[in-house]
mmCIF file of C-alpha atoms in Angstrom:
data_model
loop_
_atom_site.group_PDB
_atom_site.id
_atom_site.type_symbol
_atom_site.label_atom_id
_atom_site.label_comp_id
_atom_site.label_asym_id
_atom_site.label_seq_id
_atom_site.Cartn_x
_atom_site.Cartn_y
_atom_site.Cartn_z
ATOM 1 C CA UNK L 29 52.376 2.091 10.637
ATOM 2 C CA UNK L 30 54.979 4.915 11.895
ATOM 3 C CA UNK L 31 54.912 8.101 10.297
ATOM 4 C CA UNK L 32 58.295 8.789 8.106
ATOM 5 C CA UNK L 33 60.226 11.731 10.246
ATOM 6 C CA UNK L 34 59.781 14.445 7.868
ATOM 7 C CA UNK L 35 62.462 17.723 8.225
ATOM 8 C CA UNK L 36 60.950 20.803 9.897
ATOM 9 C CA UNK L 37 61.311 24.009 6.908
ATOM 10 C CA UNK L 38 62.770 26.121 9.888
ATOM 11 C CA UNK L 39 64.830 24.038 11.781
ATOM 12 C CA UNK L 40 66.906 23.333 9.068
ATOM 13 C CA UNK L 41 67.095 26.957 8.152
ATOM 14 C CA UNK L 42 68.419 27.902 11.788
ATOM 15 C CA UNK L 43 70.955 24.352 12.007
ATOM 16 C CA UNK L 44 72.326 26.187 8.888
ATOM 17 C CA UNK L 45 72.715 29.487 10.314
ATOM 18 C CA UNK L 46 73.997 28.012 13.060
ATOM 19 C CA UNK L 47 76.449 26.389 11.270
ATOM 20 C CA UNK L 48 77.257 29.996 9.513
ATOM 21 C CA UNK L 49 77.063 27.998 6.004
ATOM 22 C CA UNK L 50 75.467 29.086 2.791
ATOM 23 C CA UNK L 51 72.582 26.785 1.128
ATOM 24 C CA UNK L 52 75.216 26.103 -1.780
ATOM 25 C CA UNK L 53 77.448 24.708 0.981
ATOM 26 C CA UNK L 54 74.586 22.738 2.284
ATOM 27 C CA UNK L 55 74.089 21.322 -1.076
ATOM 28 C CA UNK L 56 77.146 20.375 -1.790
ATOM 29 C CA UNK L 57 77.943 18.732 1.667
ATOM 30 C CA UNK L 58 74.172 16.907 0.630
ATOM 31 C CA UNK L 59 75.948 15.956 -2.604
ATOM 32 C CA UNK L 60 78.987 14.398 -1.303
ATOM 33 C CA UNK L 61 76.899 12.300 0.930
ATOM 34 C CA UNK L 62 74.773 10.920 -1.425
ATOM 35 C CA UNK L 63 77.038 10.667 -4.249
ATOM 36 C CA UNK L 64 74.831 12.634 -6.412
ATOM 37 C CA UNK L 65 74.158 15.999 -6.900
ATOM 38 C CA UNK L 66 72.006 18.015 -5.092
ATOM 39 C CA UNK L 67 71.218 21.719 -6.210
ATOM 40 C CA UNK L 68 71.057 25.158 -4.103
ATOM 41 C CA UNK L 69 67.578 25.175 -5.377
ATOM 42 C CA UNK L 70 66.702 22.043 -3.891
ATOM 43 C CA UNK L 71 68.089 23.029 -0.370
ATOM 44 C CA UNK L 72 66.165 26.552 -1.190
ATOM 45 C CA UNK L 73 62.850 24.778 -1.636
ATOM 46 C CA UNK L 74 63.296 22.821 1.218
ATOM 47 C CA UNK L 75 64.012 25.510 3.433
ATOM 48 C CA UNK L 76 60.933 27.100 2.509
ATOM 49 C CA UNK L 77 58.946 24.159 2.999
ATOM 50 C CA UNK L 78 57.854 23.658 -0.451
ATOM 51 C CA UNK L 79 59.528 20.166 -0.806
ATOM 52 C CA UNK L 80 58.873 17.502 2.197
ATOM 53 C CA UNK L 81 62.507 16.270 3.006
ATOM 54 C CA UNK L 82 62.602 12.487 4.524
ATOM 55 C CA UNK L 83 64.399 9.308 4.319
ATOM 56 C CA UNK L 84 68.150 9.529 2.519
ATOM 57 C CA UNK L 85 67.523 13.418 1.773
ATOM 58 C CA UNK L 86 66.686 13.550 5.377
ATOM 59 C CA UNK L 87 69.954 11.769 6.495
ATOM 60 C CA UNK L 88 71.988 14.092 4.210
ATOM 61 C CA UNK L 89 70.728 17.260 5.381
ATOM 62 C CA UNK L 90 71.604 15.914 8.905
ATOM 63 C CA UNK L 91 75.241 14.834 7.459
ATOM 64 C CA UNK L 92 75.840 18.107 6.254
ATOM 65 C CA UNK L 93 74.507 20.022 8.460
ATOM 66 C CA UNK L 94 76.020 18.463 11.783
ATOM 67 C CA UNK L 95 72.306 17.518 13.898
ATOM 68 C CA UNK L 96 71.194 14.235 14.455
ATOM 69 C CA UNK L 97 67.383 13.456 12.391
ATOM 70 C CA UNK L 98 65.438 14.209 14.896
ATOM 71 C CA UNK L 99 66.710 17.751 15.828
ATOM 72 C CA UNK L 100 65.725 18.681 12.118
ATOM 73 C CA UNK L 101 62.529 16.879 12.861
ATOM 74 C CA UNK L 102 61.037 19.317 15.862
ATOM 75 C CA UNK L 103 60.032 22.516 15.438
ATOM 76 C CA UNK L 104 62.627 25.499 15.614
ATOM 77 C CA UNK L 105 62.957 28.595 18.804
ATOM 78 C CA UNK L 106 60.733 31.536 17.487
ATOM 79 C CA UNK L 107 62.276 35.122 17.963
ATOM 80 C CA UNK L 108 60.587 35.445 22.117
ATOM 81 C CA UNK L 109 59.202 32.306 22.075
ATOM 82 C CA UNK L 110 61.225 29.701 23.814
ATOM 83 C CA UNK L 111 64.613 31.445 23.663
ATOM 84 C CA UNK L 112 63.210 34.808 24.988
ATOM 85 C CA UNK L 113 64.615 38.385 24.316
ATOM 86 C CA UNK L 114 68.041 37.963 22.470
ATOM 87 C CA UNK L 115 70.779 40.493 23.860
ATOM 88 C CA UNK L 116 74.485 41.135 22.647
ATOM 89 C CA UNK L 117 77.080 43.452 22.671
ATOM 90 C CA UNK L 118 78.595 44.087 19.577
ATOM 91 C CA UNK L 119 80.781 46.145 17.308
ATOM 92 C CA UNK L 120 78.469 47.974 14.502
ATOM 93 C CA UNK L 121 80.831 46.638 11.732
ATOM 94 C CA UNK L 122 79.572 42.991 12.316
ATOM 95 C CA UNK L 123 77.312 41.840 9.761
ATOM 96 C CA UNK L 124 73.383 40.509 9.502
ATOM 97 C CA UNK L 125 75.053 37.084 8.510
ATOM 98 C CA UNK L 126 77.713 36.655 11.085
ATOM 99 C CA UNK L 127 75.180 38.020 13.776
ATOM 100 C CA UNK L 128 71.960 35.696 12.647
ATOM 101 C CA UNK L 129 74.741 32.467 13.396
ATOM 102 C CA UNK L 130 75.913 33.945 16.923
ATOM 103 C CA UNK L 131 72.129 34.253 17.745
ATOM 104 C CA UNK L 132 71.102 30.675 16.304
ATOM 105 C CA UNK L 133 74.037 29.065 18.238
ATOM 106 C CA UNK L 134 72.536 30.633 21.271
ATOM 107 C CA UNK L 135 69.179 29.120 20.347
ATOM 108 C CA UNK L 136 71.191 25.685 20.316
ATOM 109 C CA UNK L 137 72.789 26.022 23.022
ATOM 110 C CA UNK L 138 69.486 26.234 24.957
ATOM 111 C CA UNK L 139 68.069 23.424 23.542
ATOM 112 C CA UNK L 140 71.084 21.741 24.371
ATOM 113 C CA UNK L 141 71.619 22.277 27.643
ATOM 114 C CA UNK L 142 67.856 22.761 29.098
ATOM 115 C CA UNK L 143 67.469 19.033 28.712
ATOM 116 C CA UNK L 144 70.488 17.874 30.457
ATOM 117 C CA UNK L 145 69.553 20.590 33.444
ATOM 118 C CA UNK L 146 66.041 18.755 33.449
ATOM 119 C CA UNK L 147 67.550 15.643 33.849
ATOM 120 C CA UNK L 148 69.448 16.605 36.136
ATOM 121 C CA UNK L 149 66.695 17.897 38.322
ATOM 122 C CA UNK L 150 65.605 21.199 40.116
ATOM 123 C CA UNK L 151 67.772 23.885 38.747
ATOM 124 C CA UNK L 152 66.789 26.897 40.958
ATOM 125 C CA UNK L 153 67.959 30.113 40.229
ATOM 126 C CA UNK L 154 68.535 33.658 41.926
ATOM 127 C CA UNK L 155 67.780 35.937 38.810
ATOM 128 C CA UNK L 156 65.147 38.437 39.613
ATOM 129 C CA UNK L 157 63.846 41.022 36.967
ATOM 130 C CA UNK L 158 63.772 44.411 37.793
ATOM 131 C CA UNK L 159 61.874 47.126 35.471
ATOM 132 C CA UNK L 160 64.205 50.163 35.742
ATOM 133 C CA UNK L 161 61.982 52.721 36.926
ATOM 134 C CA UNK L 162 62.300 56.559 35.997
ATOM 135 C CA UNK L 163 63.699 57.473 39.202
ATOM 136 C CA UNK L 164 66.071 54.214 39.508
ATOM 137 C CA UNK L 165 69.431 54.364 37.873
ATOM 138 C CA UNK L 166 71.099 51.169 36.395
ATOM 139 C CA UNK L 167 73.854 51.650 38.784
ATOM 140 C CA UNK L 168 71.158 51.240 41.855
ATOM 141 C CA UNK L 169 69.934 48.157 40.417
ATOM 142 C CA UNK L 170 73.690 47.175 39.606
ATOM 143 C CA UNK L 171 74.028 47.837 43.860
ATOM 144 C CA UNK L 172 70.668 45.753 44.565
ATOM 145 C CA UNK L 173 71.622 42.724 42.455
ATOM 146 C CA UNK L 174 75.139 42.659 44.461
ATOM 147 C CA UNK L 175 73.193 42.706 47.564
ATOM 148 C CA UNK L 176 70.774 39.931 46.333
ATOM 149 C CA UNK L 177 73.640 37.790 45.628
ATOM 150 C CA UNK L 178 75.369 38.876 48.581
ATOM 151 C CA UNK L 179 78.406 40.100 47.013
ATOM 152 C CA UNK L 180 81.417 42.527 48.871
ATOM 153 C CA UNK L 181 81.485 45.624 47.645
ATOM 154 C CA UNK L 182 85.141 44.808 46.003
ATOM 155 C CA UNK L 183 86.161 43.467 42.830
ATOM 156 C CA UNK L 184 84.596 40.128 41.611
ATOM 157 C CA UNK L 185 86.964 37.575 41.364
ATOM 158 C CA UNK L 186 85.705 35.519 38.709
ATOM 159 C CA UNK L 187 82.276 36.846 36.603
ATOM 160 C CA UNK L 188 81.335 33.524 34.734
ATOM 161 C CA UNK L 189 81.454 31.682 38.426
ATOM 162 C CA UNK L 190 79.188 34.207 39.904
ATOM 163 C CA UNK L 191 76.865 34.355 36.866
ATOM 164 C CA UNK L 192 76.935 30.213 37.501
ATOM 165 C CA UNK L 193 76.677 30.196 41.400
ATOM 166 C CA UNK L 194 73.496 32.537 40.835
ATOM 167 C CA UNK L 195 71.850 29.956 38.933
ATOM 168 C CA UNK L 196 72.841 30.755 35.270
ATOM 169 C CA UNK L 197 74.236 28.668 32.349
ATOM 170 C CA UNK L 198 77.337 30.148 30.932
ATOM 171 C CA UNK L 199 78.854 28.371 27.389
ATOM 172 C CA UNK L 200 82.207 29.110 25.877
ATOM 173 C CA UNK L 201 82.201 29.449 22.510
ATOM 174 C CA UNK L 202 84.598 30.808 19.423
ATOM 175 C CA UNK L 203 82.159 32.719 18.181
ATOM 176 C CA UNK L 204 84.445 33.482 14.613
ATOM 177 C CA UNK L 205 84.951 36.912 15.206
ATOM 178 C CA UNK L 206 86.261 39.816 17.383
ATOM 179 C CA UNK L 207 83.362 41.795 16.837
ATOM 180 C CA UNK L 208 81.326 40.148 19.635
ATOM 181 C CA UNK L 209 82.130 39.463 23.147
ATOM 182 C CA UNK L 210 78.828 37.905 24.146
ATOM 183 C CA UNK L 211 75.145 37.238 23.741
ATOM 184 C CA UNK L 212 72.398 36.935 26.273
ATOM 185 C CA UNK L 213 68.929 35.699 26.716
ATOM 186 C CA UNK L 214 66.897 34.542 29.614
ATOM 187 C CA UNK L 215 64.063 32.267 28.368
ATOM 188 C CA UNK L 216 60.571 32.975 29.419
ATOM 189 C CA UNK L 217 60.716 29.116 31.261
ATOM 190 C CA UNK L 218 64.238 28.061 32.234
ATOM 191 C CA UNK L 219 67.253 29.995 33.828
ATOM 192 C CA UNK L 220 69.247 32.901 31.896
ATOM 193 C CA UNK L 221 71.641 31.333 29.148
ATOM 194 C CA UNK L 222 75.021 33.307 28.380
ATOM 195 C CA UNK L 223 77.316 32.760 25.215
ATOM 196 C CA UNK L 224 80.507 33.573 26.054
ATOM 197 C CA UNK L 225 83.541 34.259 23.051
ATOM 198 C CA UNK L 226 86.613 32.820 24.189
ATOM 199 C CA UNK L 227 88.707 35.523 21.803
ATOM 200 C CA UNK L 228 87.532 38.013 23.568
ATOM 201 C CA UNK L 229 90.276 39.357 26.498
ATOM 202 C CA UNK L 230 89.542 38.208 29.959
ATOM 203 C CA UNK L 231 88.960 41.961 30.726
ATOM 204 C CA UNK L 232 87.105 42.965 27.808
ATOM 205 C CA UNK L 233 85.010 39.259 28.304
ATOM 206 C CA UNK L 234 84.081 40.616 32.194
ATOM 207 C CA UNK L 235 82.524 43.591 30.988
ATOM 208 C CA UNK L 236 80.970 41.902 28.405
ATOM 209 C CA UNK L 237 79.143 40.001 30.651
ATOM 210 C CA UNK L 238 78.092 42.122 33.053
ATOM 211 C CA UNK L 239 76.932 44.349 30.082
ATOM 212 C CA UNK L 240 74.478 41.463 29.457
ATOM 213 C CA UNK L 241 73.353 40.592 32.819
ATOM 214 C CA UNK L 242 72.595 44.219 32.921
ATOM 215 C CA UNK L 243 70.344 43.886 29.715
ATOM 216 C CA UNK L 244 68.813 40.534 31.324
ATOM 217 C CA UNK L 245 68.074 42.195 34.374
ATOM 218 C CA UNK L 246 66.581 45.364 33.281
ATOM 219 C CA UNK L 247 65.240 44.933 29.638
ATOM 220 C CA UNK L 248 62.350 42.690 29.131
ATOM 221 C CA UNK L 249 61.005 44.061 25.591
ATOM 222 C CA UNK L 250 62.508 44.230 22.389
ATOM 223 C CA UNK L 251 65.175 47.346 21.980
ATOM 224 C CA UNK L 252 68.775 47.090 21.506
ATOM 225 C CA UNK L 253 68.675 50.937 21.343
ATOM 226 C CA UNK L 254 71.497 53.163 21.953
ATOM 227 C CA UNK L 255 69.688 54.353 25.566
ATOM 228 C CA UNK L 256 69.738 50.541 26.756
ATOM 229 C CA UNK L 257 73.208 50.188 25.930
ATOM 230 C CA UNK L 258 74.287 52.979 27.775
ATOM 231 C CA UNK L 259 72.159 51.210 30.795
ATOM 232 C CA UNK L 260 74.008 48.404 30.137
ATOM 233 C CA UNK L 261 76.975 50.104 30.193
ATOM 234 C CA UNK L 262 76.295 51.624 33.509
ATOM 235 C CA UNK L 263 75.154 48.695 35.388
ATOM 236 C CA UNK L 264 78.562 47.025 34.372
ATOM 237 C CA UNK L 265 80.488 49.642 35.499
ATOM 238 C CA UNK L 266 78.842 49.710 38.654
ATOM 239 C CA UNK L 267 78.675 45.929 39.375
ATOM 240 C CA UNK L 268 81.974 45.451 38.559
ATOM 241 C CA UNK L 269 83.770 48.726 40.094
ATOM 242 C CA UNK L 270 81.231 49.651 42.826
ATOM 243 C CA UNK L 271 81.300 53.569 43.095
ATOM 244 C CA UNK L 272 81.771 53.699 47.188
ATOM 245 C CA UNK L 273 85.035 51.003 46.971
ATOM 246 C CA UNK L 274 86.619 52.078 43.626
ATOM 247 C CA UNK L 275 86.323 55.891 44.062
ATOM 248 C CA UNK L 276 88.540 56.286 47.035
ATOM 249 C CA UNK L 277 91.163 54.779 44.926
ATOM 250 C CA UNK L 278 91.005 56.412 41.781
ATOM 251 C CA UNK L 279 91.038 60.275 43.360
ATOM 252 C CA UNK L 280 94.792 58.651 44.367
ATOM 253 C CA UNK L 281 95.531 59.640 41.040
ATOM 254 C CA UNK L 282 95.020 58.179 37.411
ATOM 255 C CA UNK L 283 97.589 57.830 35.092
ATOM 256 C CA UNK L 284 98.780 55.123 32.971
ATOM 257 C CA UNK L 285 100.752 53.499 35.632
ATOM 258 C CA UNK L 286 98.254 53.619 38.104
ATOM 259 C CA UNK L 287 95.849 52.118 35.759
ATOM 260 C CA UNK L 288 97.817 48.968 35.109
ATOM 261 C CA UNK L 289 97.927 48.658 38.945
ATOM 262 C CA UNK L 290 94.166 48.927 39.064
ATOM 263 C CA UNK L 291 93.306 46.666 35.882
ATOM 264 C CA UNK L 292 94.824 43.654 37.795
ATOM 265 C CA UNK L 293 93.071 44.472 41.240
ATOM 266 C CA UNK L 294 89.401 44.892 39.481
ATOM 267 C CA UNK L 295 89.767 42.685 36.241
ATOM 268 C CA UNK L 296 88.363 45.609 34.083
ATOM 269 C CA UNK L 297 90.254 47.365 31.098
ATOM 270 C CA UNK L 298 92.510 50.013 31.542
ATOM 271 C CA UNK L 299 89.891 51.834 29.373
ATOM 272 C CA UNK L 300 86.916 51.215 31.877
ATOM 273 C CA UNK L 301 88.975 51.863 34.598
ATOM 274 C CA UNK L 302 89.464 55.524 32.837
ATOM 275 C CA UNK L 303 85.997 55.997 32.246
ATOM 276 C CA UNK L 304 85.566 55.048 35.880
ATOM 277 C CA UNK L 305 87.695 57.796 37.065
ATOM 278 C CA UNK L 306 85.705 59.964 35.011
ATOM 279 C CA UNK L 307 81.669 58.915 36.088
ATOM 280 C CA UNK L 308 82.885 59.259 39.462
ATOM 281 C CA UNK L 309 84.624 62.540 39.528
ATOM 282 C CA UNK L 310 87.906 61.183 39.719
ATOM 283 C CA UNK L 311 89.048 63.004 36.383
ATOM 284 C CA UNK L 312 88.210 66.176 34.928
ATOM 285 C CA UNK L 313 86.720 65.741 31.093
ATOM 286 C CA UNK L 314 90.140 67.461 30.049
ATOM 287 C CA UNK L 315 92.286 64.812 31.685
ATOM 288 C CA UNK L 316 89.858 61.871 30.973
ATOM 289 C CA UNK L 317 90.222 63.172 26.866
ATOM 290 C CA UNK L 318 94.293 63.205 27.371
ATOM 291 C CA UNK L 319 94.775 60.499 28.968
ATOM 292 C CA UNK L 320 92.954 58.646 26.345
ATOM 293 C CA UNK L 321 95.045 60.280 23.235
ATOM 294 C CA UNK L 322 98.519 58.933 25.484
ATOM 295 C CA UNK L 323 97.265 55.379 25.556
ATOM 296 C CA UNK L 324 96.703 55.667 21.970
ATOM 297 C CA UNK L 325 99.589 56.855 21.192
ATOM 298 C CA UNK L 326 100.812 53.868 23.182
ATOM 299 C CA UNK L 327 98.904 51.153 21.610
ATOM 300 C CA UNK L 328 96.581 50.449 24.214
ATOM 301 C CA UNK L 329 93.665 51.042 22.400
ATOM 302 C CA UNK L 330 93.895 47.658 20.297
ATOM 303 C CA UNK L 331 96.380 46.006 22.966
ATOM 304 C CA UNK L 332 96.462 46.753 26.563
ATOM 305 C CA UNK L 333 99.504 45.563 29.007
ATOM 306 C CA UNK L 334 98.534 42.999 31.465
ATOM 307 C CA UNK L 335 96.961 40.047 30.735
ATOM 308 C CA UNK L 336 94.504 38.322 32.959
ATOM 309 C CA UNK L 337 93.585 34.317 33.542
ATOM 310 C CA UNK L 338 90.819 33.585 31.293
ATOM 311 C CA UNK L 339 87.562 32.510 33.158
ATOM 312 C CA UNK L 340 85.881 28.923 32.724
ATOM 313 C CA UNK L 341 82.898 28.144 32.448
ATOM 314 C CA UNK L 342 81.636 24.578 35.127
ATOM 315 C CA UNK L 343 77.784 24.085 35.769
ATOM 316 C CA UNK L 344 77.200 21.982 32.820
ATOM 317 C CA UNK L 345 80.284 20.099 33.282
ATOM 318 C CA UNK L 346 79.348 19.501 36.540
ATOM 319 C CA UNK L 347 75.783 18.376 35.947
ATOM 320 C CA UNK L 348 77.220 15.916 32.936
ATOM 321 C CA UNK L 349 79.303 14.799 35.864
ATOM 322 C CA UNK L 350 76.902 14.340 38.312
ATOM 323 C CA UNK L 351 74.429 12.238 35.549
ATOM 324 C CA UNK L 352 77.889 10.005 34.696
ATOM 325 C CA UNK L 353 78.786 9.490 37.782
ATOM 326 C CA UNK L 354 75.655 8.628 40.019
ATOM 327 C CA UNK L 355 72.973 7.646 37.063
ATOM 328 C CA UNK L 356 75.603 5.847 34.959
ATOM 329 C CA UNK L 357 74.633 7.838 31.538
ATOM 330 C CA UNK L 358 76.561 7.624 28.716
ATOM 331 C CA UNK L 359 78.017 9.892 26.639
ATOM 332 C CA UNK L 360 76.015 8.789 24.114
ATOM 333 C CA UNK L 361 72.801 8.912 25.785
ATOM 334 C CA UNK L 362 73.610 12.551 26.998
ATOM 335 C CA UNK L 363 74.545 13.379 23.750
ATOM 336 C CA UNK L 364 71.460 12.111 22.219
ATOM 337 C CA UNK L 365 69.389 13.802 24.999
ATOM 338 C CA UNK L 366 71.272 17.273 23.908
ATOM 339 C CA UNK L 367 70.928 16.641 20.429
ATOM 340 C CA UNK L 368 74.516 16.151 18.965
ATOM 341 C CA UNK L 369 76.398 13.546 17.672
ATOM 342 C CA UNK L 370 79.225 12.401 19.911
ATOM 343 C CA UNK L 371 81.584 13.479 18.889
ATOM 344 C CA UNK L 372 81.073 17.033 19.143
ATOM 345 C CA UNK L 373 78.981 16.547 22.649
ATOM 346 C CA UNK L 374 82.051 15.454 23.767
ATOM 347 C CA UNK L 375 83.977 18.420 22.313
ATOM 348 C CA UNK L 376 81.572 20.755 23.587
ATOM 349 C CA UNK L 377 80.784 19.891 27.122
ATOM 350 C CA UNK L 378 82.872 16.855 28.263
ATOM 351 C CA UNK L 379 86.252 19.451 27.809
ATOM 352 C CA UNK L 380 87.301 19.872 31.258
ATOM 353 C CA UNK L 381 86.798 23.455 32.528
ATOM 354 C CA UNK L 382 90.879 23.694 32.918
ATOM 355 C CA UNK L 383 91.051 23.212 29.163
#
């Protein structure tokens, strides 16, 4: 006789989070389902595993919460199990609840997607990790991933498609807020996973990510501390405005002007571009400090002239396209091998990259 499929305790606390709704929301999404109430304590108990959830409450939870059965029937990513070392870049006034869904939708995004790549066959990839030794600076390592990948030492046309040609999976995501650009984790089996927020500005989204493929490069252990930041911070810089190409350039001369000029060449904010100017000796601390005060006073600071073409993301598109077309699968079948309904599979990865 089968075993009844029985709800994992964590699984269906991270679909929630996931899902950035409250266990009263759950319940009442549960309720409306089943045409009969079901209480916050219920979804409370059940979350910490001291009910066994199967059968109709089973199918409710998965109703509300937006999984298919048996994605709330296997066991749930670990913090560095599975998932790996969780990286973002964010603004200190984003909250413990808004940050614990960004993270779980990572998690789900991996699960998502490392299935399809398996299927999909041999995904190799051209990530290295490099401990940042005391007498390396992020911006050396910046130089040696650029040489790895063979990359010019000029701008970079489009991050997410050199993040993807180097082996990575990049997802576009609303992530509900402005106060995160983008989250990062390379699993300990599997290639490195970015989640991109498509309201971030294509600028602002560039940095963003090079911010985090700095952190996946260099930072293998738990820290998030102000010192890796700055790292971050400096291989970004670096990768994206190489000091022996951009330097030249900026000792033209730096004003406000000239920074609009550059922000369309290198893809960067006029802000980076300033602080540019200023690591490499292009601007005195004095100018760097006024020039900052004149684009506040002109606005810049929340809204910066020139806009640039947002990036897409294609790999998984591709590799859905590639299973379509020469294995004839199904949108449902890939969808059930991702674990989503549909509907939202369809939403989520079958959107062409144009869109």
């Amino acid at each position: 006789m089968t075993e009844p499929l029985v709800a994992d305790p964590g699984m269906l606390i991270q679909a929630r989070e996931s899902r950035g709704l409250r266990q009263n929301e759950v319940a009442l999404a549960m309720s409306k389902h089943l045409g009969t109430t079901v209480s916050q304590a219920y979804v409370s108990k059940a979350e910490a595993g001291r009910v066994s959830v199967s059968g109709e409450r089973l199918e409710a939870f998965s109703a509300a919460l937006g999984y298919p059965v048996a994605v709330l029937c296997d066991a749930p990513d670990a913090e560095g199990v599975g998932i790996g070392l969780i990286h973002h870049r964010k603004r200190a006034s984003l909250g413990a609840p808004a940050l614990r869904r960004i993270h779980n939708q990572l998690k789900f995004g991996r699960r998502q997607t490392a299935p399809l790549l398996a299927a999909a066959g041999d995904q190799p990839h051209r990530f290295h990790r490099h401990e940042l030794a005391e007498d390396e600076s992020p911006e050396e390592i910046a130089q040696l991933v650029r040489r790895e990948w063979s990359l010019s030492f000029g701008p970079v046309p489009d991050m997410v498609a050199v993040l993807e040609r180097a082996g990575a999976v990049v997802l576009l995501r609303d992530l509900g807020t402005r106060e995160i650009d983008a989250v990062s984790a390379w699993p300990s089996e599997g290639v490195p996973l970015f989640l991109l927020n498509v309201m971030a500005p294509t600028d602002r989204a560039r940095f963003s990510l090079a911010h985090e493929l700095g952190h996946v490069i260099m930072h293998h252990v738990p820290g998030g501390t102000v010192v890796q930041e700055k790292q971050a911070d400096m291989f970004a810089s670096e990768f994206l405005m190489p000091a022996r190409t951009i330097r030249d350039q900026l000792r033209q001369g730096v004003d406000v002007n000239r920074l609009t000029q550059l922000k369309s060449v290198w893809g960067t904010s006029m802000a980076a571009l300033a602080r540019r100017a200023l690591d490499v000796n292009a601007l005195s601390d004095w100018q760097y400090r006024n020039l900052m005060v004149e684009m506040s006073m002109l606005g810049y600071k929340t809204h910066e002239p020139v806009s640039l073409k947002p990036e897409r993301a294609s790999k998984i598109y591709g590799v859905l396209q590639a299973l379509m077309r020469d294995r004839g699968a199904t949108v449902e079948e890939l969808a059930a091998t991702a674990g989503l309904f549909p509907d939202e599979f369809q939403q989520l990865y079958l959107a062409t990259p144009s869109q």
